[in-house]
Amino acid sequence: MASPTTVARTVEFPDVSLYYEVRGDGPLIVLAGAPMSASDFAPLADLLATDHTVLTVDPRGHRASVLTDPHRDSTPALRGEDLARLIDHLGIGPAVVLGSSGGAVSALALLEAHPDLVTTVVAHEPPLIELLDDRAELRAGTHDMIASFRAGDVLGAFRKFFVQANIPLPEPVLEQMFGGDRDPAQLASERYWFDHELLGTVSWLPDLDTLRATPARIVIGIGVDSADQLCDRSSRALAAALGLAPTMFPGDHIGFVGDPSAFAAYLRGVLRGD
């Protein structure tokens, strides 16, 4: 089967030029990451676009989404507002929104501020450390990894990140991923994430009363292979606070990258209510 046609566009707002891609036709699904970009969701988007309009986006400050002020922090509220702008811009909402990791935090912020634009939010592994009992230690660890990155120790910063996330990563793999000569665009994205996005994302506190009262459906997704990882713990804490049972998706923290076909099939079942 041929891949659906992808239409790539940029829309200008006073504070940001947002790059987005649209595929397919039908009810709108938004796939949101932070810092993961539109290209990271492309295989999943192609699969969903057989019967949906699928919107993917480079989040503000990353890749082709250029900020008017490159030093402005990216907060969940601002990223949620960007998603609202794009849904309004397309004019085919309300939407199902699947957010992954920091994008799950963006999706929850969108739901809090614009419940009329959303029918379902699938928050897949949001890293909300303030919901956890060891939040002070995790907060200090986040500051430490940011300090390491700013001091020029990129490998050290990512080593600390994966240790805190409880995602085992062998040293040769770490060095292959984050050492040596690397794509300048990826380096720029990482710098913006450490300098202006990471802390504000993980320390965001959802308005639980607002989320409990929303008419939209909320699904808290966790990868079956993410057991005991930081985002497994934070997702379970959020689900418990909202009185929900977590929904177990195939794969790990980025299961939609590892096996997009399995992830798409499972997501379709979740949206049907299977």
PDB file of C-alpha atoms in Angstrom:
ATOM      1  CA  MET A   1       0.000   0.000   0.000  1.00  0.00           C
ATOM      2  CA  ALA A   2       1.339   3.408  -0.974  1.00  0.00           C
ATOM      3  CA  SER A   3       2.019   5.908   1.803  1.00  0.00           C
ATOM      4  CA  PRO A   4      -0.571   8.685   2.046  1.00  0.00           C
ATOM      5  CA  THR A   5       0.323  12.078   0.674  1.00  0.00           C
ATOM      6  CA  THR A   6       1.937  14.320   3.262  1.00  0.00           C
ATOM      7  CA  VAL A   7       1.306  18.044   3.043  1.00  0.00           C
ATOM      8  CA  ALA A   8       3.946  20.081   4.880  1.00  0.00           C
ATOM      9  CA  ARG A   9       3.189  23.663   5.829  1.00  0.00           C
ATOM     10  CA  THR A  10       4.273  26.476   8.114  1.00  0.00           C
ATOM     11  CA  VAL A  11       1.891  28.844   9.856  1.00  0.00           C
ATOM     12  CA  GLU A  12       3.024  32.116  11.388  1.00  0.00           C
ATOM     13  CA  PHE A  13       1.977  33.308  14.827  1.00  0.00           C
ATOM     14  CA  PRO A  14       3.376  36.363  16.651  1.00  0.00           C
ATOM     15  CA  ASP A  15       5.757  34.328  18.814  1.00  0.00           C
ATOM     16  CA  VAL A  16       6.499  31.267  16.680  1.00  0.00           C
ATOM     17  CA  SER A  17       6.530  29.895  13.161  1.00  0.00           C
ATOM     18  CA  LEU A  18       5.019  26.419  13.504  1.00  0.00           C
ATOM     19  CA  TYR A  19       5.914  23.658  11.059  1.00  0.00           C
ATOM     20  CA  TYR A  20       3.306  20.945  10.691  1.00  0.00           C
ATOM     21  CA  GLU A  21       2.374  18.036   8.444  1.00  0.00           C
ATOM     22  CA  VAL A  22      -1.062  16.732   7.496  1.00  0.00           C
ATOM     23  CA  ARG A  23      -1.881  13.298   6.077  1.00  0.00           C
ATOM     24  CA  GLY A  24      -5.061  11.493   5.140  1.00  0.00           C
ATOM     25  CA  ASP A  25      -8.727  12.328   5.441  1.00  0.00           C
ATOM     26  CA  GLY A  26     -11.358  11.815   8.106  1.00  0.00           C
ATOM     27  CA  PRO A  27     -11.616  12.573  11.836  1.00  0.00           C
ATOM     28  CA  LEU A  28      -8.643  14.491  13.182  1.00  0.00           C
ATOM     29  CA  ILE A  29      -5.888  12.816  15.199  1.00  0.00           C
ATOM     30  CA  VAL A  30      -3.032  14.947  16.544  1.00  0.00           C
ATOM     31  CA  LEU A  31       0.281  13.246  17.369  1.00  0.00           C
ATOM     32  CA  ALA A  32       2.318  15.418  19.718  1.00  0.00           C
ATOM     33  CA  GLY A  33       5.822  15.072  21.097  1.00  0.00           C
ATOM     34  CA  ALA A  34       8.185  17.299  23.057  1.00  0.00           C
ATOM     35  CA  PRO A  35      10.958  17.352  22.028  1.00  0.00           C
ATOM     36  CA  MET A  36      10.176  14.633  19.454  1.00  0.00           C
ATOM     37  CA  SER A  37       9.269  16.173  16.118  1.00  0.00           C
ATOM     38  CA  ALA A  38       6.935  15.457  13.221  1.00  0.00           C
ATOM     39  CA  SER A  39       9.413  13.106  11.566  1.00  0.00           C
ATOM     40  CA  ASP A  40       9.509  10.854  14.641  1.00  0.00           C
ATOM     41  CA  PHE A  41       5.776  10.208  14.298  1.00  0.00           C
ATOM     42  CA  ALA A  42       5.772   9.755  10.500  1.00  0.00           C
ATOM     43  CA  PRO A  43       5.488   5.923  10.414  1.00  0.00           C
ATOM     44  CA  LEU A  44       2.608   5.948  12.914  1.00  0.00           C
ATOM     45  CA  ALA A  45       0.967   8.868  11.101  1.00  0.00           C
ATOM     46  CA  ASP A  46       1.092   7.004   7.783  1.00  0.00           C
ATOM     47  CA  LEU A  47      -0.701   4.034   9.331  1.00  0.00           C
ATOM     48  CA  LEU A  48      -3.424   6.133  10.955  1.00  0.00           C
ATOM     49  CA  ALA A  49      -3.961   8.273   7.864  1.00  0.00           C
ATOM     50  CA  THR A  50      -5.806   5.488   6.033  1.00  0.00           C
ATOM     51  CA  ASP A  51      -9.005   6.665   7.728  1.00  0.00           C
ATOM     52  CA  HIS A  52      -8.064   9.799   9.671  1.00  0.00           C
ATOM     53  CA  THR A  53      -6.647  13.225   9.089  1.00  0.00           C
ATOM     54  CA  VAL A  54      -3.370  13.095  11.015  1.00  0.00           C
ATOM     55  CA  LEU A  55      -1.598  16.229  12.215  1.00  0.00           C
ATOM     56  CA  THR A  56       2.028  16.123  13.333  1.00  0.00           C
ATOM     57  CA  VAL A  57       4.132  19.100  14.353  1.00  0.00           C
ATOM     58  CA  ASP A  58       7.637  20.180  15.203  1.00  0.00           C
ATOM     59  CA  PRO A  59       7.198  21.596  18.733  1.00  0.00           C
ATOM     60  CA  ARG A  60       8.229  25.196  19.299  1.00  0.00           C
ATOM     61  CA  GLY A  61      11.974  25.729  19.362  1.00  0.00           C
ATOM     62  CA  HIS A  62      12.713  22.409  17.613  1.00  0.00           C
ATOM     63  CA  ARG A  63      13.627  21.655  14.027  1.00  0.00           C
ATOM     64  CA  ALA A  64      11.552  23.821  11.665  1.00  0.00           C
ATOM     65  CA  SER A  65       9.340  25.509  14.306  1.00  0.00           C
ATOM     66  CA  VAL A  66      11.268  28.713  14.893  1.00  0.00           C
ATOM     67  CA  LEU A  67      10.697  31.033  17.838  1.00  0.00           C
ATOM     68  CA  THR A  68      10.618  34.815  17.500  1.00  0.00           C
ATOM     69  CA  ASP A  69      12.653  34.871  20.722  1.00  0.00           C
ATOM     70  CA  PRO A  70      14.972  31.816  20.624  1.00  0.00           C
ATOM     71  CA  HIS A  71      15.627  32.118  24.367  1.00  0.00           C
ATOM     72  CA  ARG A  72      11.993  31.889  25.417  1.00  0.00           C
ATOM     73  CA  ASP A  73      11.169  28.838  27.516  1.00  0.00           C
ATOM     74  CA  SER A  74       8.829  26.204  26.125  1.00  0.00           C
ATOM     75  CA  THR A  75       6.162  25.557  28.756  1.00  0.00           C
ATOM     76  CA  PRO A  76       3.394  22.951  28.603  1.00  0.00           C
ATOM     77  CA  ALA A  77       0.848  25.801  28.496  1.00  0.00           C
ATOM     78  CA  LEU A  78       2.519  27.370  25.448  1.00  0.00           C
ATOM     79  CA  ARG A  79       2.798  24.034  23.645  1.00  0.00           C
ATOM     80  CA  GLY A  80      -0.835  23.282  24.458  1.00  0.00           C
ATOM     81  CA  GLU A  81      -1.769  26.667  23.014  1.00  0.00           C
ATOM     82  CA  ASP A  82       0.213  25.834  19.866  1.00  0.00           C
ATOM     83  CA  LEU A  83      -1.814  22.636  19.442  1.00  0.00           C
ATOM     84  CA  ALA A  84      -5.021  24.609  19.941  1.00  0.00           C
ATOM     85  CA  ARG A  85      -3.912  27.112  17.292  1.00  0.00           C
ATOM     86  CA  LEU A  86      -3.233  24.327  14.805  1.00  0.00           C
ATOM     87  CA  ILE A  87      -6.551  22.555  15.444  1.00  0.00           C
ATOM     88  CA  ASP A  88      -8.338  25.882  14.936  1.00  0.00           C
ATOM     89  CA  HIS A  89      -6.211  26.583  11.861  1.00  0.00           C
ATOM     90  CA  LEU A  90      -7.207  23.285  10.234  1.00  0.00           C
ATOM     91  CA  GLY A  91     -10.854  23.845  11.099  1.00  0.00           C
ATOM     92  CA  ILE A  92     -11.737  20.143  11.410  1.00  0.00           C
ATOM     93  CA  GLY A  93     -11.720  19.658  15.164  1.00  0.00           C
ATOM     94  CA  PRO A  94     -12.417  18.580  17.799  1.00  0.00           C
ATOM     95  CA  ALA A  95      -9.530  16.127  17.780  1.00  0.00           C
ATOM     96  CA  VAL A  96      -8.203  12.992  19.328  1.00  0.00           C
ATOM     97  CA  VAL A  97      -4.773  13.918  20.709  1.00  0.00           C
ATOM     98  CA  LEU A  98      -2.054  11.366  21.371  1.00  0.00           C
ATOM     99  CA  GLY A  99       0.799  12.938  23.285  1.00  0.00           C
ATOM    100  CA  SER A 100       4.002  11.089  24.067  1.00  0.00           C
ATOM    101  CA  SER A 101       6.307  11.949  26.991  1.00  0.00           C
ATOM    102  CA  GLY A 102       6.634  15.756  27.028  1.00  0.00           C
ATOM    103  CA  GLY A 103       3.981  15.799  24.330  1.00  0.00           C
ATOM    104  CA  ALA A 104       1.621  14.035  26.738  1.00  0.00           C
ATOM    105  CA  VAL A 105       2.128  16.962  29.111  1.00  0.00           C
ATOM    106  CA  SER A 106       1.371  19.346  26.218  1.00  0.00           C
ATOM    107  CA  ALA A 107      -1.818  17.408  25.461  1.00  0.00           C
ATOM    108  CA  LEU A 108      -2.992  17.607  29.075  1.00  0.00           C
ATOM    109  CA  ALA A 109      -2.329  21.359  29.104  1.00  0.00           C
ATOM    110  CA  LEU A 110      -4.328  21.676  25.876  1.00  0.00           C
ATOM    111  CA  LEU A 111      -7.216  19.785  27.473  1.00  0.00           C
ATOM    112  CA  GLU A 112      -7.174  22.002  30.559  1.00  0.00           C
ATOM    113  CA  ALA A 113      -7.310  25.229  28.530  1.00  0.00           C
ATOM    114  CA  HIS A 114      -9.395  24.159  25.514  1.00  0.00           C
ATOM    115  CA  PRO A 115     -11.652  21.195  26.368  1.00  0.00           C
ATOM    116  CA  ASP A 116     -13.896  22.097  23.424  1.00  0.00           C
ATOM    117  CA  LEU A 117     -11.121  21.230  20.973  1.00  0.00           C
ATOM    118  CA  VAL A 118     -10.548  17.693  22.256  1.00  0.00           C
ATOM    119  CA  THR A 119     -12.650  14.527  22.302  1.00  0.00           C
ATOM    120  CA  THR A 120      -9.985  12.179  23.685  1.00  0.00           C
ATOM    121  CA  VAL A 121      -6.505  12.700  25.087  1.00  0.00           C
ATOM    122  CA  VAL A 122      -4.197   9.718  25.157  1.00  0.00           C
ATOM    123  CA  ALA A 123      -1.398  10.799  27.497  1.00  0.00           C
ATOM    124  CA  HIS A 124       1.343   8.243  26.873  1.00  0.00           C
ATOM    125  CA  GLU A 125       3.928   8.233  29.676  1.00  0.00           C
ATOM    126  CA  PRO A 126       3.898  11.876  30.843  1.00  0.00           C
ATOM    127  CA  PRO A 127       7.007  12.552  33.003  1.00  0.00           C
ATOM    128  CA  LEU A 128       5.278  14.419  35.844  1.00  0.00           C
ATOM    129  CA  ILE A 129       7.764  14.130  38.701  1.00  0.00           C
ATOM    130  CA  GLU A 130       5.857  16.436  41.047  1.00  0.00           C
ATOM    131  CA  LEU A 131       3.243  13.698  41.484  1.00  0.00           C
ATOM    132  CA  LEU A 132       5.823  11.340  43.009  1.00  0.00           C
ATOM    133  CA  ASP A 133       6.917  10.970  46.626  1.00  0.00           C
ATOM    134  CA  ASP A 134      10.601  11.370  45.683  1.00  0.00           C
ATOM    135  CA  ARG A 135       9.925  14.598  43.800  1.00  0.00           C
ATOM    136  CA  ALA A 136      12.616  16.577  45.664  1.00  0.00           C
ATOM    137  CA  GLU A 137      15.320  14.082  44.690  1.00  0.00           C
ATOM    138  CA  LEU A 138      14.071  13.977  41.103  1.00  0.00           C
ATOM    139  CA  ARG A 139      13.955  17.767  40.920  1.00  0.00           C
ATOM    140  CA  ALA A 140      17.555  17.959  42.146  1.00  0.00           C
ATOM    141  CA  GLY A 141      18.588  15.314  39.626  1.00  0.00           C
ATOM    142  CA  THR A 142      16.990  17.289  36.811  1.00  0.00           C
ATOM    143  CA  HIS A 143      18.863  20.439  37.808  1.00  0.00           C
ATOM    144  CA  ASP A 144      22.080  18.399  37.948  1.00  0.00           C
ATOM    145  CA  MET A 145      21.734  16.959  34.449  1.00  0.00           C
ATOM    146  CA  ILE A 146      20.928  20.408  33.047  1.00  0.00           C
ATOM    147  CA  ALA A 147      24.029  21.809  34.758  1.00  0.00           C
ATOM    148  CA  SER A 148      26.152  19.036  33.240  1.00  0.00           C
ATOM    149  CA  PHE A 149      24.849  19.796  29.767  1.00  0.00           C
ATOM    150  CA  ARG A 150      25.459  23.522  30.151  1.00  0.00           C
ATOM    151  CA  ALA A 151      29.016  22.793  31.310  1.00  0.00           C
ATOM    152  CA  GLY A 152      29.641  20.961  28.042  1.00  0.00           C
ATOM    153  CA  ASP A 153      29.363  17.388  29.351  1.00  0.00           C
ATOM    154  CA  VAL A 154      26.755  16.146  26.882  1.00  0.00           C
ATOM    155  CA  LEU A 155      27.420  12.463  27.511  1.00  0.00           C
ATOM    156  CA  GLY A 156      27.352  13.026  31.256  1.00  0.00           C
ATOM    157  CA  ALA A 157      24.041  14.868  31.028  1.00  0.00           C
ATOM    158  CA  PHE A 158      22.402  12.098  29.042  1.00  0.00           C
ATOM    159  CA  ARG A 159      23.947   9.437  31.278  1.00  0.00           C
ATOM    160  CA  LYS A 160      22.292  11.116  34.280  1.00  0.00           C
ATOM    161  CA  PHE A 161      19.035  11.482  32.342  1.00  0.00           C
ATOM    162  CA  PHE A 162      18.781   7.763  31.566  1.00  0.00           C
ATOM    163  CA  VAL A 163      19.791   6.771  35.102  1.00  0.00           C
ATOM    164  CA  GLN A 164      17.049   8.980  36.549  1.00  0.00           C
ATOM    165  CA  ALA A 165      14.559   7.676  33.977  1.00  0.00           C
ATOM    166  CA  ASN A 166      15.585   4.124  35.027  1.00  0.00           C
ATOM    167  CA  ILE A 167      16.163   3.216  31.390  1.00  0.00           C
ATOM    168  CA  PRO A 168      19.278   0.995  31.194  1.00  0.00           C
ATOM    169  CA  LEU A 169      21.484   2.093  28.323  1.00  0.00           C
ATOM    170  CA  PRO A 170      24.886   0.425  27.785  1.00  0.00           C
ATOM    171  CA  GLU A 171      27.785   2.864  27.625  1.00  0.00           C
ATOM    172  CA  PRO A 172      28.705   2.006  23.995  1.00  0.00           C
ATOM    173  CA  VAL A 173      25.117   2.716  22.941  1.00  0.00           C
ATOM    174  CA  LEU A 174      25.117   6.003  24.870  1.00  0.00           C
ATOM    175  CA  GLU A 175      28.360   7.043  23.177  1.00  0.00           C
ATOM    176  CA  GLN A 176      27.042   6.049  19.756  1.00  0.00           C
ATOM    177  CA  MET A 177      23.849   8.045  20.267  1.00  0.00           C
ATOM    178  CA  PHE A 178      25.253  11.176  21.906  1.00  0.00           C
ATOM    179  CA  GLY A 179      28.993  11.253  21.211  1.00  0.00           C
ATOM    180  CA  GLY A 180      31.181  12.095  18.225  1.00  0.00           C
ATOM    181  CA  ASP A 181      30.070  14.001  15.141  1.00  0.00           C
ATOM    182  CA  ARG A 182      26.330  14.544  15.173  1.00  0.00           C
ATOM    183  CA  ASP A 183      23.570  16.209  13.192  1.00  0.00           C
ATOM    184  CA  PRO A 184      23.676  19.972  13.926  1.00  0.00           C
ATOM    185  CA  ALA A 185      19.869  20.178  13.924  1.00  0.00           C
ATOM    186  CA  GLN A 186      19.670  17.428  16.540  1.00  0.00           C
ATOM    187  CA  LEU A 187      22.305  19.163  18.645  1.00  0.00           C
ATOM    188  CA  ALA A 188      20.357  22.416  18.474  1.00  0.00           C
ATOM    189  CA  SER A 189      17.182  20.611  19.498  1.00  0.00           C
ATOM    190  CA  GLU A 190      18.918  19.002  22.470  1.00  0.00           C
ATOM    191  CA  ARG A 191      20.370  22.327  23.600  1.00  0.00           C
ATOM    192  CA  TYR A 192      16.986  24.012  23.486  1.00  0.00           C
ATOM    193  CA  TRP A 193      15.440  21.089  25.377  1.00  0.00           C
ATOM    194  CA  PHE A 194      17.978  21.173  28.190  1.00  0.00           C
ATOM    195  CA  ASP A 195      18.121  24.980  28.396  1.00  0.00           C
ATOM    196  CA  HIS A 196      14.481  25.906  27.940  1.00  0.00           C
ATOM    197  CA  GLU A 197      12.105  22.934  28.121  1.00  0.00           C
ATOM    198  CA  LEU A 198      13.047  19.939  30.242  1.00  0.00           C
ATOM    199  CA  LEU A 199      12.614  21.410  33.725  1.00  0.00           C
ATOM    200  CA  GLY A 200       9.342  23.170  32.927  1.00  0.00           C
ATOM    201  CA  THR A 201       7.903  19.987  31.461  1.00  0.00           C
ATOM    202  CA  VAL A 202       8.734  17.545  34.250  1.00  0.00           C
ATOM    203  CA  SER A 203       7.816  20.003  37.019  1.00  0.00           C
ATOM    204  CA  TRP A 204       4.399  20.904  35.556  1.00  0.00           C
ATOM    205  CA  LEU A 205       1.493  20.183  37.888  1.00  0.00           C
ATOM    206  CA  PRO A 206      -1.791  19.288  36.208  1.00  0.00           C
ATOM    207  CA  ASP A 207      -4.998  20.836  37.498  1.00  0.00           C
ATOM    208  CA  LEU A 208      -6.505  17.572  38.686  1.00  0.00           C
ATOM    209  CA  ASP A 209      -9.931  19.040  39.453  1.00  0.00           C
ATOM    210  CA  THR A 210     -10.178  20.454  35.926  1.00  0.00           C
ATOM    211  CA  LEU A 211      -9.108  17.169  34.371  1.00  0.00           C
ATOM    212  CA  ARG A 212     -11.538  15.180  36.503  1.00  0.00           C
ATOM    213  CA  ALA A 213     -14.386  17.448  35.388  1.00  0.00           C
ATOM    214  CA  THR A 214     -13.589  17.523  31.675  1.00  0.00           C
ATOM    215  CA  PRO A 215     -16.165  16.024  29.305  1.00  0.00           C
ATOM    216  CA  ALA A 216     -13.339  14.643  27.164  1.00  0.00           C
ATOM    217  CA  ARG A 217     -12.091  11.108  27.578  1.00  0.00           C
ATOM    218  CA  ILE A 218      -8.643  10.746  29.167  1.00  0.00           C
ATOM    219  CA  VAL A 219      -6.509   7.669  28.589  1.00  0.00           C
ATOM    220  CA  ILE A 220      -3.256   7.297  30.536  1.00  0.00           C
ATOM    221  CA  GLY A 221      -1.009   5.088  28.433  1.00  0.00           C
ATOM    222  CA  ILE A 222       2.032   3.137  29.600  1.00  0.00           C
ATOM    223  CA  GLY A 223       4.292   0.855  27.580  1.00  0.00           C
ATOM    224  CA  VAL A 224       4.235  -2.756  28.728  1.00  0.00           C
ATOM    225  CA  ASP A 225       8.039  -2.745  28.571  1.00  0.00           C
ATOM    226  CA  SER A 226       8.383   0.389  30.731  1.00  0.00           C
ATOM    227  CA  ALA A 227       7.873  -1.314  34.093  1.00  0.00           C
ATOM    228  CA  ASP A 228       9.486   0.563  37.002  1.00  0.00           C
ATOM    229  CA  GLN A 229      10.791   3.335  34.769  1.00  0.00           C
ATOM    230  CA  LEU A 230      10.233   6.928  35.868  1.00  0.00           C
ATOM    231  CA  CYS A 231       7.443   7.514  33.366  1.00  0.00           C
ATOM    232  CA  ASP A 232       5.744   4.294  34.383  1.00  0.00           C
ATOM    233  CA  ARG A 233       5.662   5.588  37.959  1.00  0.00           C
ATOM    234  CA  SER A 234       4.520   9.099  37.052  1.00  0.00           C
ATOM    235  CA  SER A 235       1.841   7.821  34.687  1.00  0.00           C
ATOM    236  CA  ARG A 236       0.458   5.487  37.329  1.00  0.00           C
ATOM    237  CA  ALA A 237       0.450   8.349  39.842  1.00  0.00           C
ATOM    238  CA  LEU A 238      -1.506  10.525  37.423  1.00  0.00           C
ATOM    239  CA  ALA A 239      -3.966   7.753  36.651  1.00  0.00           C
ATOM    240  CA  ALA A 240      -4.553   7.126  40.355  1.00  0.00           C
ATOM    241  CA  ALA A 241      -5.068  10.845  41.008  1.00  0.00           C
ATOM    242  CA  LEU A 242      -7.710  10.941  38.263  1.00  0.00           C
ATOM    243  CA  GLY A 243      -9.382   7.713  39.370  1.00  0.00           C
ATOM    244  CA  LEU A 244      -8.423   5.923  36.142  1.00  0.00           C
ATOM    245  CA  ALA A 245      -6.823   2.587  35.373  1.00  0.00           C
ATOM    246  CA  PRO A 246      -3.744   2.939  33.158  1.00  0.00           C
ATOM    247  CA  THR A 247      -3.942   1.491  29.655  1.00  0.00           C
ATOM    248  CA  MET A 248      -1.021  -0.712  28.677  1.00  0.00           C
ATOM    249  CA  PHE A 249       0.310  -0.106  25.168  1.00  0.00           C
ATOM    250  CA  PRO A 250       2.745  -2.338  23.278  1.00  0.00           C
ATOM    251  CA  GLY A 251       6.421  -1.461  23.512  1.00  0.00           C
ATOM    252  CA  ASP A 252       8.289   0.921  25.743  1.00  0.00           C
ATOM    253  CA  HIS A 253       8.456   4.697  26.220  1.00  0.00           C
ATOM    254  CA  ILE A 254       8.582   5.189  22.453  1.00  0.00           C
ATOM    255  CA  GLY A 255       6.721   2.061  21.396  1.00  0.00           C
ATOM    256  CA  PHE A 256       5.228   3.906  18.427  1.00  0.00           C
ATOM    257  CA  VAL A 257       8.776   4.162  17.007  1.00  0.00           C
ATOM    258  CA  GLY A 258       9.879   0.591  17.743  1.00  0.00           C
ATOM    259  CA  ASP A 259       6.773  -1.075  16.284  1.00  0.00           C
ATOM    260  CA  PRO A 260       4.397   1.494  14.775  1.00  0.00           C
ATOM    261  CA  SER A 261       2.100  -1.192  13.316  1.00  0.00           C
ATOM    262  CA  ALA A 262       1.442  -2.816  16.685  1.00  0.00           C
ATOM    263  CA  PHE A 263       1.053   0.575  18.338  1.00  0.00           C
ATOM    264  CA  ALA A 264      -1.397   1.819  15.676  1.00  0.00           C
ATOM    265  CA  ALA A 265      -3.497  -1.327  15.903  1.00  0.00           C
ATOM    266  CA  TYR A 266      -3.683  -1.078  19.680  1.00  0.00           C
ATOM    267  CA  LEU A 267      -4.461   2.649  19.567  1.00  0.00           C
ATOM    268  CA  ARG A 268      -7.335   2.012  17.184  1.00  0.00           C
ATOM    269  CA  GLY A 269      -8.760  -0.505  19.649  1.00  0.00           C
ATOM    270  CA  VAL A 270      -8.438   1.974  22.522  1.00  0.00           C
ATOM    271  CA  LEU A 271     -10.249   4.644  20.509  1.00  0.00           C
ATOM    272  CA  ARG A 272     -13.026   2.169  19.651  1.00  0.00           C
ATOM    273  CA  GLY A 273     -13.346   1.302  23.328  1.00  0.00           C
ATOM    274  CA  ASP A 274     -12.295  -2.322  22.882  1.00  0.00           C
TER     275      ASP A 274
END
